[in-house]
């Protein structure tokens, strides 16, 4: 029996989203075969790591479910070094998922003009 590759195999998605819609969207892209890289804040990570109960160890079931099939990178987007890493990831990605408020996206240089 041969396995057919998933439809998004070979696609890289950068996930800058938090809380519900964005992480769920990126989860579905990962389920369809995309390589998803989730960017989190250093130290605390995504707020939903602590949303519970239920928990599996120290992680909430919600966080584990909507972040399956993802790799994670802790990047401080407020620092120039972090912004450089983000720029490199953007250039190496085929798509990006984000759900920043408009002012936050613009402050990070992620507005539609860029």
PDB file of C-alpha atoms in Angstrom, residues 22-92:
ATOM      1  CA  UNK A  22      -5.000  31.719  14.248  1.00  0.00           C
ATOM      2  CA  UNK A  23      -3.551  28.676  16.028  1.00  0.00           C
ATOM      3  CA  UNK A  24      -6.487  26.548  14.842  1.00  0.00           C
ATOM      4  CA  UNK A  25      -5.941  27.687  11.245  1.00  0.00           C
ATOM      5  CA  UNK A  26      -2.224  26.848  11.441  1.00  0.00           C
ATOM      6  CA  UNK A  27      -3.090  23.493  13.062  1.00  0.00           C
ATOM      7  CA  UNK A  28      -5.250  22.611  10.061  1.00  0.00           C
ATOM      8  CA  UNK A  29      -2.442  23.591   7.678  1.00  0.00           C
ATOM      9  CA  UNK A  30      -0.096  21.301   9.623  1.00  0.00           C
ATOM     10  CA  UNK A  31      -2.668  18.506   9.511  1.00  0.00           C
ATOM     11  CA  UNK A  32      -2.650  18.905   5.720  1.00  0.00           C
ATOM     12  CA  UNK A  33       1.115  18.428   5.596  1.00  0.00           C
ATOM     13  CA  UNK A  34       2.572  21.936   5.881  1.00  0.00           C
ATOM     14  CA  UNK A  35       5.656  22.493   7.994  1.00  0.00           C
ATOM     15  CA  UNK A  36       4.406  24.987  10.606  1.00  0.00           C
ATOM     16  CA  UNK A  37       6.797  27.038  12.724  1.00  0.00           C
ATOM     17  CA  UNK A  38       5.099  28.686  15.710  1.00  0.00           C
ATOM     18  CA  UNK A  39       6.797  31.799  17.097  1.00  0.00           C
ATOM     19  CA  UNK A  40       6.358  32.341  20.839  1.00  0.00           C
ATOM     20  CA  UNK A  41       7.620  34.855  23.381  1.00  0.00           C
ATOM     21  CA  UNK A  42      10.749  33.773  25.268  1.00  0.00           C
ATOM     22  CA  UNK A  43      10.048  32.736  28.846  1.00  0.00           C
ATOM     23  CA  UNK A  44       6.280  32.452  29.033  1.00  0.00           C
ATOM     24  CA  UNK A  45       5.509  31.336  25.494  1.00  0.00           C
ATOM     25  CA  UNK A  46       1.943  31.351  24.219  1.00  0.00           C
ATOM     26  CA  UNK A  47      -0.591  32.373  26.891  1.00  0.00           C
ATOM     27  CA  UNK A  48      -2.684  29.297  26.125  1.00  0.00           C
ATOM     28  CA  UNK A  49       0.004  27.008  27.547  1.00  0.00           C
ATOM     29  CA  UNK A  50      -1.631  27.795  30.917  1.00  0.00           C
ATOM     30  CA  UNK A  51      -5.307  27.624  29.877  1.00  0.00           C
ATOM     31  CA  UNK A  52      -6.990  24.809  31.701  1.00  0.00           C
ATOM     32  CA  UNK A  53      -8.009  22.492  33.090  1.00  0.00           C
ATOM     33  CA  UNK A  54      -7.527  19.976  31.661  1.00  0.00           C
ATOM     34  CA  UNK A  55      -3.746  19.759  31.648  1.00  0.00           C
ATOM     35  CA  UNK A  56      -1.272  17.151  30.502  1.00  0.00           C
ATOM     36  CA  UNK A  57       1.638  17.755  32.818  1.00  0.00           C
ATOM     37  CA  UNK A  58       2.180  21.516  32.822  1.00  0.00           C
ATOM     38  CA  UNK A  59       0.582  22.158  29.414  1.00  0.00           C
ATOM     39  CA  UNK A  60      -3.078  22.777  28.749  1.00  0.00           C
ATOM     40  CA  UNK A  61      -4.976  20.360  26.565  1.00  0.00           C
ATOM     41  CA  UNK A  62      -6.094  23.350  24.471  1.00  0.00           C
ATOM     42  CA  UNK A  63      -2.492  24.401  23.754  1.00  0.00           C
ATOM     43  CA  UNK A  64      -1.469  20.854  22.896  1.00  0.00           C
ATOM     44  CA  UNK A  65      -4.414  20.335  20.554  1.00  0.00           C
ATOM     45  CA  UNK A  66      -4.152  23.530  18.468  1.00  0.00           C
ATOM     46  CA  UNK A  67      -0.371  23.372  18.281  1.00  0.00           C
ATOM     47  CA  UNK A  68       0.045  19.776  17.167  1.00  0.00           C
ATOM     48  CA  UNK A  69       2.150  19.257  14.048  1.00  0.00           C
ATOM     49  CA  UNK A  70       4.106  22.454  14.750  1.00  0.00           C
ATOM     50  CA  UNK A  71       7.685  23.292  15.571  1.00  0.00           C
ATOM     51  CA  UNK A  72       8.243  26.132  18.010  1.00  0.00           C
ATOM     52  CA  UNK A  73      10.743  28.985  18.181  1.00  0.00           C
ATOM     53  CA  UNK A  74      11.063  31.462  21.060  1.00  0.00           C
ATOM     54  CA  UNK A  75      11.873  34.857  19.534  1.00  0.00           C
ATOM     55  CA  UNK A  76      11.815  38.258  21.236  1.00  0.00           C
ATOM     56  CA  UNK A  77      10.235  40.431  18.548  1.00  0.00           C
ATOM     57  CA  UNK A  78      10.943  43.615  20.540  1.00  0.00           C
ATOM     58  CA  UNK A  79      14.704  43.216  20.040  1.00  0.00           C
ATOM     59  CA  UNK A  80      16.609  43.892  16.793  1.00  0.00           C
ATOM     60  CA  UNK A  81      18.151  40.403  16.871  1.00  0.00           C
ATOM     61  CA  UNK A  82      14.707  38.851  17.176  1.00  0.00           C
ATOM     62  CA  UNK A  83      13.396  40.979  14.320  1.00  0.00           C
ATOM     63  CA  UNK A  84      16.293  39.763  12.143  1.00  0.00           C
ATOM     64  CA  UNK A  85      15.451  36.135  12.926  1.00  0.00           C
ATOM     65  CA  UNK A  86      11.795  36.871  12.127  1.00  0.00           C
ATOM     66  CA  UNK A  87      12.767  38.501   8.814  1.00  0.00           C
ATOM     67  CA  UNK A  88      14.849  35.430   7.926  1.00  0.00           C
ATOM     68  CA  UNK A  89      11.924  33.122   8.773  1.00  0.00           C
ATOM     69  CA  UNK A  90       9.533  35.220   6.696  1.00  0.00           C
ATOM     70  CA  UNK A  91      11.852  35.003   3.675  1.00  0.00           C
ATOM     71  CA  UNK A  92      12.123  31.218   4.127  1.00  0.00           C
TER      72      UNK A  92
END
